[in-house]
Each structure stands twice: as C-alpha cells, then as structure tokens.
CSV table of C-alpha atoms in Angstrom, one decimal:
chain,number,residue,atom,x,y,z
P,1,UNK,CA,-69.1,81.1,-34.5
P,2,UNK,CA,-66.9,78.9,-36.0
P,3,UNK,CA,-64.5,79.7,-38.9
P,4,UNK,CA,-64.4,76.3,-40.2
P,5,UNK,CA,-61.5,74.2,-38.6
P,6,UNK,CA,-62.8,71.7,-36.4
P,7,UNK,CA,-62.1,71.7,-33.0
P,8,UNK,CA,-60.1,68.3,-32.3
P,9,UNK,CA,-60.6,67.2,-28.4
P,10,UNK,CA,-57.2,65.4,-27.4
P,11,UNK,CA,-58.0,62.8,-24.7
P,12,UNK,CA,-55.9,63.4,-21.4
P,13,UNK,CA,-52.7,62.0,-21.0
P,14,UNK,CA,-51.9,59.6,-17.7
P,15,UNK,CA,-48.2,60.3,-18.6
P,16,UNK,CA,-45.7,63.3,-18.5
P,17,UNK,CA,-43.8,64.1,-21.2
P,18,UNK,CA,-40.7,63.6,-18.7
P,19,UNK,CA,-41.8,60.0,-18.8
P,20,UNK,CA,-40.2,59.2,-22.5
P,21,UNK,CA,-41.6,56.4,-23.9
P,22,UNK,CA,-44.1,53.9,-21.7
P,23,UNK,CA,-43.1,50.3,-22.6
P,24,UNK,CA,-43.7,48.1,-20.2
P,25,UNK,CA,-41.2,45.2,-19.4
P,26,UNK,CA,-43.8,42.1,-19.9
P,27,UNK,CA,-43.7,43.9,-23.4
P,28,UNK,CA,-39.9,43.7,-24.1
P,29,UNK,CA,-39.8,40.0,-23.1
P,30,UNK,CA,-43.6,39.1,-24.4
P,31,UNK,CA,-44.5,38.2,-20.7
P,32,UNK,CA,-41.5,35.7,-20.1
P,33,UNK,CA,-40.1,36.0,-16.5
P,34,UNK,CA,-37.8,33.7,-16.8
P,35,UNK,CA,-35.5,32.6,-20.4
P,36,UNK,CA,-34.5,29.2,-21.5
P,37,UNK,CA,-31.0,29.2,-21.2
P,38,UNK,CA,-29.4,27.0,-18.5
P,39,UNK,CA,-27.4,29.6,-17.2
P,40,UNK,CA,-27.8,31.0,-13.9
P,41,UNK,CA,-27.3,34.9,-14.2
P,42,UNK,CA,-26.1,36.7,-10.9
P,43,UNK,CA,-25.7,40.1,-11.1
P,44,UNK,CA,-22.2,40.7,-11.3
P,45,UNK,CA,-22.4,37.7,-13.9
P,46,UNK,CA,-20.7,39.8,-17.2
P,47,UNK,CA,-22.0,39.3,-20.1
P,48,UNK,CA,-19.7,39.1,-23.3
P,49,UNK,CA,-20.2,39.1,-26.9
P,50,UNK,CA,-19.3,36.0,-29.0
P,51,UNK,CA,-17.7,36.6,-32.7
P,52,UNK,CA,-20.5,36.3,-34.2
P,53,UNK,CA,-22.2,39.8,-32.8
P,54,UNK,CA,-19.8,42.2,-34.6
P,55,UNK,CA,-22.7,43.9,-36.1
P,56,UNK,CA,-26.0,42.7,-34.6
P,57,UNK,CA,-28.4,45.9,-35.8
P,58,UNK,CA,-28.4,43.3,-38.9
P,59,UNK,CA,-30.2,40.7,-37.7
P,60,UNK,CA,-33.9,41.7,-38.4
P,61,UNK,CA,-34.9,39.2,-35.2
P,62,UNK,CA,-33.3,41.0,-32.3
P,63,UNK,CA,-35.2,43.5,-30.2
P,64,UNK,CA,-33.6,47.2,-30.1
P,65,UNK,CA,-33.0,46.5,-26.4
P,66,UNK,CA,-31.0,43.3,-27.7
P,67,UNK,CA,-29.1,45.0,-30.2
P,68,UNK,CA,-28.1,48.1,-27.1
P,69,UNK,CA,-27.0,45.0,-24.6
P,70,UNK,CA,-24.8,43.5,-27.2
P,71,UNK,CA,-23.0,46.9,-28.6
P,72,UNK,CA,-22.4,48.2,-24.9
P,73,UNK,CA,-20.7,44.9,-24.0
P,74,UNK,CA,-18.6,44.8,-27.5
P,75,UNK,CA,-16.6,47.7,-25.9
P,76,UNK,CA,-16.3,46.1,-22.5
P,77,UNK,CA,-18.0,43.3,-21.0
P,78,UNK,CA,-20.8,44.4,-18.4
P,79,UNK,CA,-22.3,42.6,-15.8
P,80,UNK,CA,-26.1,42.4,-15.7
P,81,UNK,CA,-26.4,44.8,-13.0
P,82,UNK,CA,-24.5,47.2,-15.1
P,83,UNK,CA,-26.8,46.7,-18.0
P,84,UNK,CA,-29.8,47.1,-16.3
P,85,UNK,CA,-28.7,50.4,-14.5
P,86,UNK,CA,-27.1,51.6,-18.0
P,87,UNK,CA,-30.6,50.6,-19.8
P,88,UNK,CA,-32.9,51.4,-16.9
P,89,UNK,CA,-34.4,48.2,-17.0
P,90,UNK,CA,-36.0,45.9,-14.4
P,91,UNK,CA,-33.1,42.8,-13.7
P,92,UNK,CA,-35.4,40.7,-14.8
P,93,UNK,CA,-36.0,42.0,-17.6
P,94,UNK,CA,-32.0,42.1,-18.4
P,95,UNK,CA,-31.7,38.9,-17.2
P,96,UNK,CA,-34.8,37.5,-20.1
P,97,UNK,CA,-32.9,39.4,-22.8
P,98,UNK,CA,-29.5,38.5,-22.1
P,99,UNK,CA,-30.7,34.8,-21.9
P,100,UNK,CA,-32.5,35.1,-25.7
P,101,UNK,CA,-28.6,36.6,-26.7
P,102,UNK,CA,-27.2,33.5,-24.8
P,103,UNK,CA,-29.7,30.7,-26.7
P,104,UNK,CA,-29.0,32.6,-30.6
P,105,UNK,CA,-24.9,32.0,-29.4
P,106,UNK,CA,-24.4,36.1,-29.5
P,107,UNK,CA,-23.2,36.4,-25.5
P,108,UNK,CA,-21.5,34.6,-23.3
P,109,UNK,CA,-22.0,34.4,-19.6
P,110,UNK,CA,-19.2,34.2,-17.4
P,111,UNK,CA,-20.2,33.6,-13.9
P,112,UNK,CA,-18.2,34.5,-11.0
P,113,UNK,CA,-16.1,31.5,-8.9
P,114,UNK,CA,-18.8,30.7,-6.1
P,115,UNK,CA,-17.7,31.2,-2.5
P,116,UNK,CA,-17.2,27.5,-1.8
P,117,UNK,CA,-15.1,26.8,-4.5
P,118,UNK,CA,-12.3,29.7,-3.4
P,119,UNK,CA,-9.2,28.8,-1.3
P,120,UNK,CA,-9.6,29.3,2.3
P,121,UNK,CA,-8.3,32.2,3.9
P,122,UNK,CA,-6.3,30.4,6.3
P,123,UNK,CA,-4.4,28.3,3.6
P,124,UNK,CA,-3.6,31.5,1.7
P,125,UNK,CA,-2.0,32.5,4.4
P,126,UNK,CA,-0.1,29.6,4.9
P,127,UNK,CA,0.7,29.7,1.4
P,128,UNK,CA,2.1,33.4,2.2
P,129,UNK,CA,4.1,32.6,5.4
P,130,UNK,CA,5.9,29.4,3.5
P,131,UNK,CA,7.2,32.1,0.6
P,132,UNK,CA,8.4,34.8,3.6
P,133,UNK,CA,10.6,31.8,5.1
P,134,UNK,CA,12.1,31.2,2.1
C-alpha cells in the first residue's frame, strides 16, 4: 500500500562521493592538446602575472581554472609543475590553460636558461682560481 508519495528510483552512481566533481580535462580545454602560443612550457617554466591580471574573476571569458592559475601566481610566481600539483590537473592540461593566459597577455612565461647556453664548469672554475690569486 502506498500512502501517496511516489517512490523516485535514483539511477546508480559510477562515482564516489570522494570523487568531488567529474570534469574531464578535454572539457577544461574544449579538446585542445596543444595551445597557440609560441612558447615552449617546461615544467619548471614559472608562470607570472602581467599588470593587467590584478583582478581577473572580472573578466566574464576566463574559465574558473584560469582565474585559480592567475590568483595563485599573483602571490608568487609558480612553475607549471607547481600548478598542476596545486590544481590537480593533468600537465597538459596546465600547459593549454596557461598558454590561453599567455595569448589574452595575462601571464608571462619565463623559461629557464637551457643547458647549452650556461658557462662551462671548467671556465667557472677558472674564473674562481684567477680571483683566489689575486
């Protein structure tokens, strides 16, 4: 006998509740892989806010995950690996994002000096030895 609520059936969940909200990170980038931007972006590249970001929750265009990547580098520039462990987001997925901030002029990039471009060791040292004999 009923007593005239209507049993609703709820369909079974593939997800825990643990599991926060399922996004998936083709659907933060609309399934780009790869973002116009020149730049390449290493991971230890660190990413840091131009002027003109002082308050990007404004702009209506920005993603929430682009608004969180420019306010935690306003503090202190982060490198993308930072950003991806602080977001828990795929690399890629940083590096897609921080490339759209890059194109609208809100980051900049700075990358680290490649290997072949730094002194050599041995003329450091040389460099070290000519200051001790003086």
């Amino acid at each position: 006998m009923t007593d005239g609520r209507q049993q609703v059936r709820q369909a079974p969940r593939w997800y825990d509740d643990e599991a926060g909200p399922v996004v998936r990170p083709y659907a933060m980038t609309r399934g780009r892989t790869t973002s116009t931007t020149e730049h390449r972006l290493d991971l230890i590249a660190l990413v840091v806010p131009e002027p003109a970001a002082h308050d990007p929750g404004r702009d209506q265009t920005l993603s929430p995950e682009h608004v969180e990547i420019v306010e935690r580098c306003i503090t202190t520039p982060q490198s993308i690996a930072e950003l991806a462990a602080g977001l828990d987001l795929p690399v890629g997925v940083i590096r897609v994002l921080v490339g759209d901030l890059v194109d609208d002029a809100l980051v900049h990039v700075t990358r680290p000096v490649p290997p072949a471009e730094l002194p050599d060791v041995s003329i450091l040292r040389e460099v070290i030895n000519g200051l001790r004999a003086l």
